[in-house]
Rosetta silent file (secondary structure, phi, psi, omega in degrees, C-alpha in Angstrom):
SEQUENCE: XXXXXXXXXXXXXXXXXXXXXXXXXXXXXXXXXXXXXXXXXXXXXXXXXXXXXXXXXXXXXXXXXXXXXXXXXXXXXXXXXXXXXXXXXXXXXXXXXXXXXXXXXXXXXXXXXXXXXXXXXXXXXXXXXXXXXXXXXXXXXXXXXXXXXXXXXXXXXXXXXX
SCORE:     score description
SCORE:     0.000 S_00000001
   1 L     0.000  108.975  172.083   51.471  -57.951   66.730 S_00000001
   2 L   -80.842  131.090  175.009   52.250  -57.337   62.783 S_00000001
   3 L  -120.417  111.761  149.686   55.474  -58.672   62.351 S_00000001
   4 L   -39.164   82.361  148.077   57.201  -57.165   58.549 S_00000001
   5 L   -54.628  115.258  171.564   58.801  -59.557   56.434 S_00000001
   6 L  -105.284  133.504 -167.695   61.211  -57.968   54.231 S_00000001
   7 L   -86.951   12.941  161.706   60.993  -59.472   51.081 S_00000001
   8 L  -117.524  126.492 -162.769   64.257  -58.701   49.845 S_00000001
   9 L   -99.547  -18.768  175.966   66.832  -60.697   52.259 S_00000001
  10 L  -125.965  172.620  178.012   69.972  -59.591   50.063 S_00000001
  11 L   -79.429  -24.598  178.155   70.336  -56.426   47.965 S_00000001
  12 H   -81.438  -18.398  172.341   70.948  -58.892   44.783 S_00000001
  13 H   -72.822    0.815 -154.833   66.992  -60.289   45.407 S_00000001
  14 H  -103.588  -44.788 -163.383   65.995  -56.559   45.729 S_00000001
  15 H   -50.609  -32.725  171.007   68.525  -56.084   42.581 S_00000001
  16 H   -86.412  -41.191  172.377   66.609  -58.454   40.135 S_00000001
  17 H   -33.334  -66.635  172.830   63.388  -57.230   41.135 S_00000001
  18 H   -36.848  -52.118 -168.040   65.014  -53.755   39.968 S_00000001
  19 H   -82.441    5.160 -175.171   66.223  -55.489   36.967 S_00000001
  20 H  -107.030    2.411  164.755   63.208  -57.666   35.970 S_00000001
  21 L   -85.151  175.981 -146.037   61.243  -54.325   35.734 S_00000001
  22 L  -102.438    5.031 -168.518   59.612  -52.909   32.327 S_00000001
  23 L  -126.711  152.962  151.675   60.607  -49.394   33.247 S_00000001
  24 H   -61.743  -39.272  174.497   63.350  -47.573   34.788 S_00000001
  25 H   -70.474   32.494  176.025   60.619  -45.413   36.935 S_00000001
  26 H  -130.904  -29.727  160.665   59.264  -49.246   37.774 S_00000001
  27 H   -75.220  -20.880  178.705   62.536  -50.013   38.827 S_00000001
  28 H   -77.916  -47.997  176.257   62.727  -46.594   41.016 S_00000001
  29 H   -57.090  -48.407  170.921   59.132  -47.875   42.705 S_00000001
  30 H   -54.815  -26.764 -127.949   60.631  -50.928   43.830 S_00000001
  31 H  -123.841  -48.824  177.228   63.464  -49.705   44.999 S_00000001
  32 H   -32.753  -93.343  149.022   61.162  -46.965   46.686 S_00000001
  33 H   -13.766  -74.038 -174.249   58.812  -49.328   48.261 S_00000001
  34 H   -82.143  -14.415  179.333   61.305  -51.710   49.854 S_00000001
  35 H   -83.527  -60.601  172.884   64.049  -48.869   51.303 S_00000001
  36 H   -41.369  -22.814 -177.971   60.642  -47.065   52.921 S_00000001
  37 H   -76.786  -57.086  174.649   59.649  -50.314   54.181 S_00000001
  38 H   -76.250   -5.854 -173.212   62.493  -51.432   55.663 S_00000001
  39 L   -99.525  -43.599  159.550   63.818  -48.180   57.121 S_00000001
  40 L   122.207   30.612  165.177   60.050  -47.520   58.201 S_00000001
  41 L   -91.596  164.209 -154.384   60.166  -44.249   56.639 S_00000001
  42 L   -92.210  -19.066  169.357   57.146  -42.151   55.215 S_00000001
  43 L  -179.269 -172.118 -161.205   57.470  -41.532   51.956 S_00000001
  44 E   165.695  140.350 -150.061   60.293  -41.376   49.644 S_00000001
  45 E  -151.064  153.420  173.082   60.811  -40.328   45.920 S_00000001
  46 E  -115.847  151.819  178.840   63.131  -40.030   42.729 S_00000001
  47 E  -103.022   96.848  145.999   64.609  -36.779   41.055 S_00000001
  48 L  -149.430  146.802  167.262   66.106  -36.610   37.349 S_00000001
  49 L    -7.195   97.043 -162.161   67.781  -34.634   35.518 S_00000001
  50 E  -139.696  142.773  142.708   66.057  -33.181   32.197 S_00000001
  51 L    82.383  168.401  164.478   66.157  -30.690   29.286 S_00000001
  52 L   -73.382  105.966 -169.853   69.420  -28.314   29.613 S_00000001
  53 L   152.242  -10.973 -168.087   70.673  -27.298   32.676 S_00000001
  54 L    58.755   88.115  156.192   69.796  -30.744   34.100 S_00000001
  55 E   -99.655  137.792  166.808   66.874  -29.152   36.281 S_00000001
  56 E   -98.273  144.906  155.935   65.591  -32.572   38.055 S_00000001
  57 E   -83.253  144.081  158.559   62.251  -33.473   37.655 S_00000001
  58 E   -74.700  124.909  172.496   59.974  -35.786   39.999 S_00000001
  59 E   -79.378  -42.690 -175.745   59.842  -39.159   38.510 S_00000001
  60 E  -167.627  113.260  163.287   58.284  -41.169   41.410 S_00000001
  61 E   -75.539  164.489  166.786   57.157  -41.036   44.480 S_00000001
  62 E  -175.289  127.669 -175.427   55.772  -43.506   47.351 S_00000001
  63 L  -141.781  157.179  154.905   53.910  -43.296   50.300 S_00000001
  64 L  -104.818  -64.690 -132.000   51.213  -45.721   52.147 S_00000001
  65 L  -106.165  140.591 -167.682   49.971  -42.919   54.266 S_00000001
  66 L   -64.675  -57.332 -151.198   46.905  -40.636   53.516 S_00000001
  67 H   -63.877  -15.317  165.717   48.270  -37.403   55.335 S_00000001
  68 H   -89.025   12.613 -162.465   51.568  -37.956   53.040 S_00000001
  69 H   -68.231  -45.748 -175.874   49.717  -37.897   50.313 S_00000001
  70 H   -59.157  -49.975 -173.500   49.790  -34.529   49.833 S_00000001
  71 H   -78.202    6.139  161.296   52.796  -33.680   50.278 S_00000001
  72 H   -76.813  -41.037 -157.491   54.041  -36.409   46.938 S_00000001
  73 H   -92.749    5.860  159.717   51.209  -34.647   44.725 S_00000001
  74 L   -61.751  -19.762 -164.071   52.561  -31.173   45.942 S_00000001
  75 L   -83.283  -40.263  174.526   55.784  -32.595   44.833 S_00000001
  76 L   -27.832  -68.369 -154.484   55.059  -33.909   41.127 S_00000001
  77 L   -87.739   48.232  178.712   55.396  -30.165   39.664 S_00000001
  78 L   -80.254  160.932  172.672   58.517  -28.986   41.878 S_00000001
  79 E  -153.931 -176.665 -146.903   61.936  -28.661   39.879 S_00000001
  80 E  -157.907  102.503  177.001   65.145  -28.293   41.020 S_00000001
  81 E  -109.033  147.264  178.906   68.070  -26.597   39.832 S_00000001
  82 L   -23.678  141.391 -157.947   71.427  -28.127   40.360 S_00000001
  83 L    94.315  -23.520 -168.707   72.396  -26.664   43.726 S_00000001
  84 L  -126.778  108.006 -178.001   69.544  -25.934   44.529 S_00000001
  85 L    97.726  165.696 -155.048   66.844  -27.267   47.417 S_00000001
  86 H   -75.971  -49.021 -157.760   68.487  -30.650   49.011 S_00000001
  87 H   -33.151  -56.921 -170.464   67.727  -32.712   45.769 S_00000001
  88 H   -73.969  -11.040  140.998   69.606  -30.444   43.660 S_00000001
  89 H   -25.012  -73.650 -156.042   72.553  -30.160   46.707 S_00000001
  90 H   -75.968  -19.390  166.968   72.877  -33.565   46.293 S_00000001
  91 H   -57.985  -64.005 -145.958   73.009  -33.945   42.668 S_00000001
  92 H   -93.197   10.455  149.003   75.753  -30.985   42.006 S_00000001
  93 H   -88.337  -50.701 -179.057   77.463  -32.701   45.296 S_00000001
  94 L   101.902   -7.413  172.985   77.317  -36.317   44.549 S_00000001
  95 L  -115.675  141.574 -171.000   77.133  -36.647   48.357 S_00000001
  96 L   -80.829  143.667  178.970   74.055  -37.928   50.580 S_00000001
  97 L  -115.284  130.216 -160.392   72.770  -35.117   52.998 S_00000001
  98 L   -92.658 -147.742   99.995   71.028  -35.658   56.173 S_00000001
  99 L  -156.539  112.982 -145.498   68.202  -32.953   57.768 S_00000001
 100 L  -106.982   20.678  158.580   67.038  -34.205   60.979 S_00000001
 101 L   174.856  108.239 -168.080   63.899  -31.815   60.848 S_00000001
 102 L   -88.871  -21.009  163.932   63.140  -30.276   57.415 S_00000001
 103 L   -89.353   17.123  155.560   59.990  -28.052   59.176 S_00000001
 104 L  -127.973  -17.115 -175.262   62.260  -25.895   60.738 S_00000001
 105 L   -62.141  144.690 -160.003   64.734  -25.577   58.028 S_00000001
 106 L   -93.501  123.998  159.666   64.453  -21.816   55.481 S_00000001
 107 H   -41.661  -41.616 -172.746   63.038  -22.519   52.159 S_00000001
 108 H   -60.758  -21.000 -154.776   66.634  -21.210   50.821 S_00000001
 109 H   -98.650  -63.881  169.776   67.666  -24.898   52.732 S_00000001
 110 H  -138.899  116.282 -124.434   64.664  -26.851   51.949 S_00000001
 111 L  -103.564  -22.789  149.667   62.514  -25.279   49.287 S_00000001
 112 L  -108.134   33.831  165.737   59.198  -27.581   50.347 S_00000001
 113 L   -39.789  -83.810 -171.961   59.532  -26.838   54.006 S_00000001
 114 L   -36.542  -67.328  179.501   55.251  -25.757   54.530 S_00000001
 115 H   -36.937  -18.817 -165.721   54.666  -28.514   52.721 S_00000001
 116 H   -79.749  -87.889  150.626   56.638  -30.628   54.963 S_00000001
 117 H    37.431  -90.645  148.099   55.275  -28.869   57.295 S_00000001
 118 H   -64.337  -11.572  124.594   51.998  -29.654   56.561 S_00000001
 119 L   -53.450  -22.509  161.953   52.447  -33.160   56.112 S_00000001
 120 L    86.077   50.838 -134.590   53.817  -33.368   58.981 S_00000001
 121 L  -129.296  151.433  103.043   57.007  -34.585   57.717 S_00000001
 122 L   122.706  107.019  148.556   60.285  -34.344   59.063 S_00000001
 123 L   -61.595  171.075  117.500   63.538  -36.191   58.610 S_00000001
 124 L  -137.355  171.979 -144.310   64.870  -36.579   55.412 S_00000001
 125 E  -141.350  135.072 -174.080   67.350  -38.704   53.779 S_00000001
 126 E  -148.303  119.832  158.225   68.972  -37.223   50.247 S_00000001
 127 E  -132.030  152.132  159.409   71.370  -39.689   48.528 S_00000001
 128 E   -77.216  174.825 -151.246   72.339  -39.811   44.728 S_00000001
 129 E  -167.359  135.061 -170.107   71.504  -43.095   42.472 S_00000001
 130 E  -116.274   77.982 -130.321   73.136  -44.274   39.746 S_00000001
 131 E  -106.115  -20.138 -145.363   70.901  -46.153   37.846 S_00000001
 132 E  -174.519  148.913 -169.878   72.788  -46.304   34.471 S_00000001
 133 L   -69.413 -170.822 -164.172   76.450  -45.283   33.747 S_00000001
 134 L    17.389   14.813  172.215   77.348  -41.227   33.731 S_00000001
 135 E  -126.066  135.501 -162.851   73.917  -40.737   34.512 S_00000001
 136 E  -128.782  118.814 -152.027   72.897  -39.677   38.305 S_00000001
 137 E  -116.524  174.895  178.289   69.660  -39.175   39.526 S_00000001
 138 E  -132.963  147.748  155.527   68.587  -38.305   43.406 S_00000001
 139 E  -125.092  130.705 -164.821   66.755  -40.119   45.565 S_00000001
 140 E  -125.364  126.428  144.067   64.850  -38.284   49.300 S_00000001
 141 E  -124.908  167.069  161.971   62.710  -40.031   51.842 S_00000001
 142 L  -131.733 -170.806 -143.137   61.447  -38.265   54.584 S_00000001
 143 L  -154.025  155.892  168.987   59.930  -39.649   57.819 S_00000001
 144 L   -90.912   14.291  160.032   57.148  -38.321   60.437 S_00000001
 145 L  -124.571  174.346  155.758   59.199  -37.738   63.360 S_00000001
 146 L  -107.172  164.740 -164.404   62.801  -36.506   63.506 S_00000001
 147 L  -155.350  142.932  174.887   66.080  -38.211   63.572 S_00000001
 148 L   -76.811  141.845 -170.892   69.134  -37.836   64.317 S_00000001
 149 L   -74.766  132.582 -169.159   71.386  -38.732   61.734 S_00000001
 150 L  -112.873   92.783  169.740   72.256  -42.449   61.624 S_00000001
 151 H   -10.168  -47.963 -168.305   75.452  -43.529   59.720 S_00000001
 152 H   -37.326  -55.889 -149.850   74.014  -46.734   59.687 S_00000001
 153 H   -81.718  -49.534 -165.323   71.079  -45.940   57.646 S_00000001
 154 H   -46.374  -21.218 -160.309   72.609  -43.389   55.380 S_00000001
 155 H   -89.118  -43.254  176.323   75.227  -46.055   54.443 S_00000001
 156 H   -52.744  -40.487  172.553   72.234  -48.848   53.815 S_00000001
 157 H   -72.844  -33.856  163.227   70.589  -45.799   51.816 S_00000001
 158 H   -61.872  -33.300 -176.493   73.365  -45.233   49.956 S_00000001
 159 H   -88.747  -42.617  168.561   74.351  -48.733   48.980 S_00000001
 160 H   -36.026  -65.606 -138.525   70.922  -49.585   47.628 S_00000001
 161 H   -66.242   -6.395  175.933   70.256  -46.355   45.637 S_00000001
 162 L   -58.051    0.000    0.000   74.026  -47.448   43.714 S_00000001
């Protein structure tokens, strides 16, 4: 039996690792890996507003699962307008959002439904991220299994994203 030891014993340990990152992207990558490992979610991604209209663009993604690599690669060229799709709604509202099974949602709710179904992804959690004063990004995670909403998990992810 393999036992995973979470490498960050406290939020401040993780914060120090993120602070030591050379770029914001590297800091996001460290955070995604930690969140996915700790929560046993398959996939994580960060979206950042860019250009006029604050269209959200893919910054970085993380997965250790080869079956999920297709979803990560397919997400790199996708963009979201504020209020559109899961990252766009979270960006516009500033609130966390949980979807128990994205593969069952219409494209108006989760624009990458087909890609998620092809990658066998189901549950999704998206939270606003504030890496710097006045800046808001969005972090989302996905899992292979459908999951009911967990207040503890959404609070932990939200606390890490702050």
